[in-house]
mmCIF file of C-alpha atoms in Angstrom:
data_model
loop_
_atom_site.group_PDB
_atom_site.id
_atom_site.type_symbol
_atom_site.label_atom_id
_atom_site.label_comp_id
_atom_site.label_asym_id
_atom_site.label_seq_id
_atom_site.Cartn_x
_atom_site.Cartn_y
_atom_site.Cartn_z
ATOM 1 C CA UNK A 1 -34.411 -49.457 24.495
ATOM 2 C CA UNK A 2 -30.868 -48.086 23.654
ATOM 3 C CA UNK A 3 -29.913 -44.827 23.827
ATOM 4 C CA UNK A 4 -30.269 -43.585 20.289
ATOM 5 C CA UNK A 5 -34.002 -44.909 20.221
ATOM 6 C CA UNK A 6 -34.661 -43.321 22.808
ATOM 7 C CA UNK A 7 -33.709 -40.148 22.115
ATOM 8 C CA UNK A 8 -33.924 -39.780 18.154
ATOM 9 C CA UNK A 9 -37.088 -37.712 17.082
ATOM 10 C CA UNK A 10 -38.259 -38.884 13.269
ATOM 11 C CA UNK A 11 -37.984 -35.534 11.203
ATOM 12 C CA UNK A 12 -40.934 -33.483 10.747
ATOM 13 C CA UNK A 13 -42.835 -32.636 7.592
ATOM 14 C CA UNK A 14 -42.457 -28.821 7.800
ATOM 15 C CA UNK A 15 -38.704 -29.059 8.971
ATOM 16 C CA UNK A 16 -37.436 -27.816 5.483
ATOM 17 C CA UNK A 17 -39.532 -24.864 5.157
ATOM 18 C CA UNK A 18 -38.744 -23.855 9.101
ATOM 19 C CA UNK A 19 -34.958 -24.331 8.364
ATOM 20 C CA UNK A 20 -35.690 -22.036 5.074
ATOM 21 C CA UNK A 21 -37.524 -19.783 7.359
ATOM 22 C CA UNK A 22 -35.040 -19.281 9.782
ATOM 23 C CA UNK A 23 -32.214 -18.922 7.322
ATOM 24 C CA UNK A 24 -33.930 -16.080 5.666
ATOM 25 C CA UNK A 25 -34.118 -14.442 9.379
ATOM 26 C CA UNK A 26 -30.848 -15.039 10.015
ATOM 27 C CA UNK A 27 -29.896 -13.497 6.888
ATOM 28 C CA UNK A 28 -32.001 -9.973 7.212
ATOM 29 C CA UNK A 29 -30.278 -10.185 10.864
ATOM 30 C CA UNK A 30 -26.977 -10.224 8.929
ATOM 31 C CA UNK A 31 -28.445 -7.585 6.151
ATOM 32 C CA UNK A 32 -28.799 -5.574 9.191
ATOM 33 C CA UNK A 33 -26.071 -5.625 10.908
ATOM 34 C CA UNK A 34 -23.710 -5.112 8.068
ATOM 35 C CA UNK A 35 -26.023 -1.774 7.050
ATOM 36 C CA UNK A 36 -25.267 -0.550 10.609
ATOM 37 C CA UNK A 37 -21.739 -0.747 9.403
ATOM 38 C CA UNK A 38 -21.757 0.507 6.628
ATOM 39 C CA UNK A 39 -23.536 3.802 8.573
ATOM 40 C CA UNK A 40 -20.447 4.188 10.815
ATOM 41 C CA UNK A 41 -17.778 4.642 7.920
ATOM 42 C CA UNK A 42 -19.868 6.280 4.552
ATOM 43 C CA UNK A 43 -18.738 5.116 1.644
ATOM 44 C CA UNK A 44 -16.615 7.872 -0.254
ATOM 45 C CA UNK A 45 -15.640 7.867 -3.958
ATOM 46 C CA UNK A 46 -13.985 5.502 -5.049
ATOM 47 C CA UNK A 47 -11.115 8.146 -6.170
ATOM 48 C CA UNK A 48 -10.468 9.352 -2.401
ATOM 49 C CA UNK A 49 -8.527 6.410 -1.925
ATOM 50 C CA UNK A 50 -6.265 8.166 -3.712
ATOM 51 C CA UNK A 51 -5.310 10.192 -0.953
ATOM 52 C CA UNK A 52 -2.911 8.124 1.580
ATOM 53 C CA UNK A 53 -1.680 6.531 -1.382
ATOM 54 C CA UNK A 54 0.063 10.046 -2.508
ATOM 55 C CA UNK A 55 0.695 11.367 1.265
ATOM 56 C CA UNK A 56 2.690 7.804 1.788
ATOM 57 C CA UNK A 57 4.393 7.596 -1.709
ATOM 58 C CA UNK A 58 5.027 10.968 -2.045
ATOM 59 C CA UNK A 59 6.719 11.947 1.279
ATOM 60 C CA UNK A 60 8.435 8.260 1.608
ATOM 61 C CA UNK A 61 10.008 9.230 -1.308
ATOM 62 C CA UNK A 62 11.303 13.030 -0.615
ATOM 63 C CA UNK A 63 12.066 11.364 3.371
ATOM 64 C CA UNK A 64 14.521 8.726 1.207
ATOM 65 C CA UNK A 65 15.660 11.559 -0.727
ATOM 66 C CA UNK A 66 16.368 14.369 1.557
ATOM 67 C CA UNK A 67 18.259 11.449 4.221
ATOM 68 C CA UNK A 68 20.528 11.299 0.987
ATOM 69 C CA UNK A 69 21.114 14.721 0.893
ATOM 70 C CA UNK A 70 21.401 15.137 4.950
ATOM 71 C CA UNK A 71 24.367 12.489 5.281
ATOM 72 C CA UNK A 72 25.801 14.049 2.202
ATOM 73 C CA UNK A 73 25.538 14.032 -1.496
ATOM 74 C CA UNK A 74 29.046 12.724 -2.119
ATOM 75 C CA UNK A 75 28.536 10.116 0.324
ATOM 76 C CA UNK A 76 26.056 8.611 -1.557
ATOM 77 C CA UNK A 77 27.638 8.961 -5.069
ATOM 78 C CA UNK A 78 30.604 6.775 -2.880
ATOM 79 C CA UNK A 79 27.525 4.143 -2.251
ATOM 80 C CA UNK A 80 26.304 3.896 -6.049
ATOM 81 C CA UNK A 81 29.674 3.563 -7.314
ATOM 82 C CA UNK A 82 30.205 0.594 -4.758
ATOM 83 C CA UNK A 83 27.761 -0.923 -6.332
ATOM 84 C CA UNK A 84 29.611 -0.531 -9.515
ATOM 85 C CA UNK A 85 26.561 1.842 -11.306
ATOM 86 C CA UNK A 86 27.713 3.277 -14.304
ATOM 87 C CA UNK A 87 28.296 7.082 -13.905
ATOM 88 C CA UNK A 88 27.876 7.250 -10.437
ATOM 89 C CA UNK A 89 28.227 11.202 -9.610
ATOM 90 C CA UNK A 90 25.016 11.886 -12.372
ATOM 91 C CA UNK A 91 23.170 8.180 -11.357
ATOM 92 C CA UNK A 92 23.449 9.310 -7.214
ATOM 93 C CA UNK A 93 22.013 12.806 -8.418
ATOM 94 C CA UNK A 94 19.328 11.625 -10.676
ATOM 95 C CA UNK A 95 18.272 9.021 -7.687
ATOM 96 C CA UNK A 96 18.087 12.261 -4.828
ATOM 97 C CA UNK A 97 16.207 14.461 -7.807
ATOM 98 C CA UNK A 98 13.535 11.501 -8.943
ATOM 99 C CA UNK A 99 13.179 10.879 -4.635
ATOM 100 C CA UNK A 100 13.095 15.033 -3.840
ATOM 101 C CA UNK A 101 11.425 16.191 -6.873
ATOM 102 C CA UNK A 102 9.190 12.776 -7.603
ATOM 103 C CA UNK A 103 8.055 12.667 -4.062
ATOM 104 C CA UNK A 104 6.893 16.269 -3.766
ATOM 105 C CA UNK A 105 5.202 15.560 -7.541
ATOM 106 C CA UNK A 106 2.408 12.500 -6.332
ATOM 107 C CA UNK A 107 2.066 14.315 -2.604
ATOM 108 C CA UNK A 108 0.717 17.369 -4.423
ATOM 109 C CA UNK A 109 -0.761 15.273 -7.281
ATOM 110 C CA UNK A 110 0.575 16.272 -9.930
ATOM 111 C CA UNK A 111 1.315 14.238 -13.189
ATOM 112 C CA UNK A 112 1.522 11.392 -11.391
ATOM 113 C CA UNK A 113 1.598 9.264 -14.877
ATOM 114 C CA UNK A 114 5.068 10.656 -16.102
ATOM 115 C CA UNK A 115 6.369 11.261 -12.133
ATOM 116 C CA UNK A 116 5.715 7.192 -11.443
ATOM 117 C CA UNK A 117 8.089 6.158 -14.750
ATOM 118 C CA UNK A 118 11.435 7.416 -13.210
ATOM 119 C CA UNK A 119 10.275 6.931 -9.669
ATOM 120 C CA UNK A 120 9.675 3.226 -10.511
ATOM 121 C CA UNK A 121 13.098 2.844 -12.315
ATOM 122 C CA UNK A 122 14.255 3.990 -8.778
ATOM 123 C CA UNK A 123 12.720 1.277 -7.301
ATOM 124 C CA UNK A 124 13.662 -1.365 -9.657
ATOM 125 C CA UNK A 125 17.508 -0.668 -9.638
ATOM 126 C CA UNK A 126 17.030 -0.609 -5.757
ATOM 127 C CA UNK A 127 15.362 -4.059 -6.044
ATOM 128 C CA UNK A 128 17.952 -5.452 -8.363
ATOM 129 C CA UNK A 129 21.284 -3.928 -6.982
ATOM 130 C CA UNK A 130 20.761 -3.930 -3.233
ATOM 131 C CA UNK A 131 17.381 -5.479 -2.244
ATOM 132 C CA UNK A 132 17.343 -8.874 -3.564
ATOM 133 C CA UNK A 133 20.132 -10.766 -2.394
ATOM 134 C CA UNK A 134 18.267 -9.578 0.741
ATOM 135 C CA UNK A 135 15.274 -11.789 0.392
ATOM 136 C CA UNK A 136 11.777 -10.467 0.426
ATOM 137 C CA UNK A 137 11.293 -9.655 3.814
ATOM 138 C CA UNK A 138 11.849 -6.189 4.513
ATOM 139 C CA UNK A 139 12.061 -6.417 8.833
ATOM 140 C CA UNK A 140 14.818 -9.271 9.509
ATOM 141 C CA UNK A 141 15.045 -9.326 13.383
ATOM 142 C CA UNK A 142 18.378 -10.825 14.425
ATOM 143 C CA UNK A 143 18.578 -10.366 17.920
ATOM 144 C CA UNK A 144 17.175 -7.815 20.874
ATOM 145 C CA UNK A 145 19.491 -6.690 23.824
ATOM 146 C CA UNK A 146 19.309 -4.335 26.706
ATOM 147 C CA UNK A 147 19.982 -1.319 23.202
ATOM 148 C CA UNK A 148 17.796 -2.648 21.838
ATOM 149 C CA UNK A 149 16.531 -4.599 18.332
ATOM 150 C CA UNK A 150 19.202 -5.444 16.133
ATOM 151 C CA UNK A 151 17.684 -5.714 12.359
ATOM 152 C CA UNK A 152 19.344 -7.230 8.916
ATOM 153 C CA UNK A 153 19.516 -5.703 5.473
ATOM 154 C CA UNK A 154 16.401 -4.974 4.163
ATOM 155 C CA UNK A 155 14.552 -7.292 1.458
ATOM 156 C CA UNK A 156 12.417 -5.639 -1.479
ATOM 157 C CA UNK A 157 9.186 -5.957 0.025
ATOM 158 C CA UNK A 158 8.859 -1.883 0.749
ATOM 159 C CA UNK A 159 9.979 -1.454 -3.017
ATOM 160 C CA UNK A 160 7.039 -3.182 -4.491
ATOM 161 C CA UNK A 161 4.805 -1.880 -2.135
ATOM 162 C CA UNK A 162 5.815 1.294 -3.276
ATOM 163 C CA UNK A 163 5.133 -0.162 -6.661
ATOM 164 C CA UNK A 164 1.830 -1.234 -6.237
ATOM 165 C CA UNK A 165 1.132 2.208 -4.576
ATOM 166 C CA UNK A 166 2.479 3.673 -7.688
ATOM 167 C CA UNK A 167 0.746 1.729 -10.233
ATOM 168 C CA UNK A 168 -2.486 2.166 -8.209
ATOM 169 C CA UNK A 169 -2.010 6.231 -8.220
ATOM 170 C CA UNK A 170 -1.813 5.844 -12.387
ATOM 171 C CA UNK A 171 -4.836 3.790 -12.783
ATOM 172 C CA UNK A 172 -6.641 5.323 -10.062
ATOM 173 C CA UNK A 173 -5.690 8.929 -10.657
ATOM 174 C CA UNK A 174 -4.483 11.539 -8.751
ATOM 175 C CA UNK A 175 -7.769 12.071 -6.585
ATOM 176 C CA UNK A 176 -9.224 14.722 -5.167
ATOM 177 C CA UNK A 177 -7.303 17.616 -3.759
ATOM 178 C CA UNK A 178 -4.589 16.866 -6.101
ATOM 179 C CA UNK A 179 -3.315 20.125 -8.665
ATOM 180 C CA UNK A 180 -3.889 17.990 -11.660
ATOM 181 C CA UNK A 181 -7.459 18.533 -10.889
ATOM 182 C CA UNK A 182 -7.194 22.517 -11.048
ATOM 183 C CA UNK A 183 -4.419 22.622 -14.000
ATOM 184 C CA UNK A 184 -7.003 20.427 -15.745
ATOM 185 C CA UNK A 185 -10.236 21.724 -14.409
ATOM 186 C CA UNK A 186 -12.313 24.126 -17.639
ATOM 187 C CA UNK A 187 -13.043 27.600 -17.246
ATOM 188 C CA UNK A 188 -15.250 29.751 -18.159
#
């Protein structure tokens, strides 16, 4: 007798209903376990996700915007007309007031809808006049010595994921916590 004879069993009648059985138990087990989860970290409204959204966006873009002012505002208006922007003195100024004044509008949550159109201009022209010859990659590690890791220009990946962040904050709203909410809330 070979070795497959030997050792092959003919199927069973019930096997189908057993393997139904015990892939119904392994599903409650699954059912289960995933409920556990779901105990650890409740579920909050859907508009709290909100939140990190507008603490990220909104103090990325005042941290962008105050650097500008900390190195110097003429320094910067030197940059933009490098890059050979059109009325560079009032484009370098609009850029720091859209980062300051944008920034400090979606932290505090407030009308994020007509802060996001000048912020995402921002982002564009960053995109299109410094970002893409860059690539997409925003982290380009070139080489690490004993000072350290030496990194190339950025791509435009941290512009559209400010983007994204953006657009999300419009169709999401401004969430709770935000001053929308009160300016908007009825009185008595």
């Amino acid at each position: 007798m070979d070795f497959l004879a030997a050792n092959w069993r003919a199927p069973k009648k019930n096997a189908g209903a057993r393997n139904k059985l015990r892939g119904a138990r392994e599903t409650l087990r699954m059912n289960a376990l995933l409920a556990r989860c779901a105990r650890l970290f409740p579920s909050l409204p859907p508009d709290w996700a909100a939140i990190p959204l507008r603490l990220i966006v909104g103090f990325g873009f005042m941290q962008h915007g105050i650097a500008k002012l900390a190195r110097g505002a003429d320094n910067f208006v030197g940059i933009v007309h490098a890059l050979h922007v059109p009325m560079p003195f009032m484009m370098a100024w609009a850029t720091i007031l859209v980062e300051v004044l944008g920034g400090a509008a979606v932290l505090a949550g407030l009308f994020i809808p007509l802060a996001s159109i000048p912020m995402a201009i921002v982002l564009l022209v960053a995109i299109f006049t410094v970002h893409l010859p860059n690539g997409f990659s925003s982290i380009k590690l070139q080489s690490v010595t004993d000072a350290g890791a030496h990194f190339g220009q950025p791509g435009y990946e941290t512009d559209l994921l400010y983007l994204a962040a953006l657009i999300a904050l419009v169709i999401l709203g401004s969430g709770p916590f935000a001053v929308d909410r009160w300016l908007l809330k009825k009185r008595p």
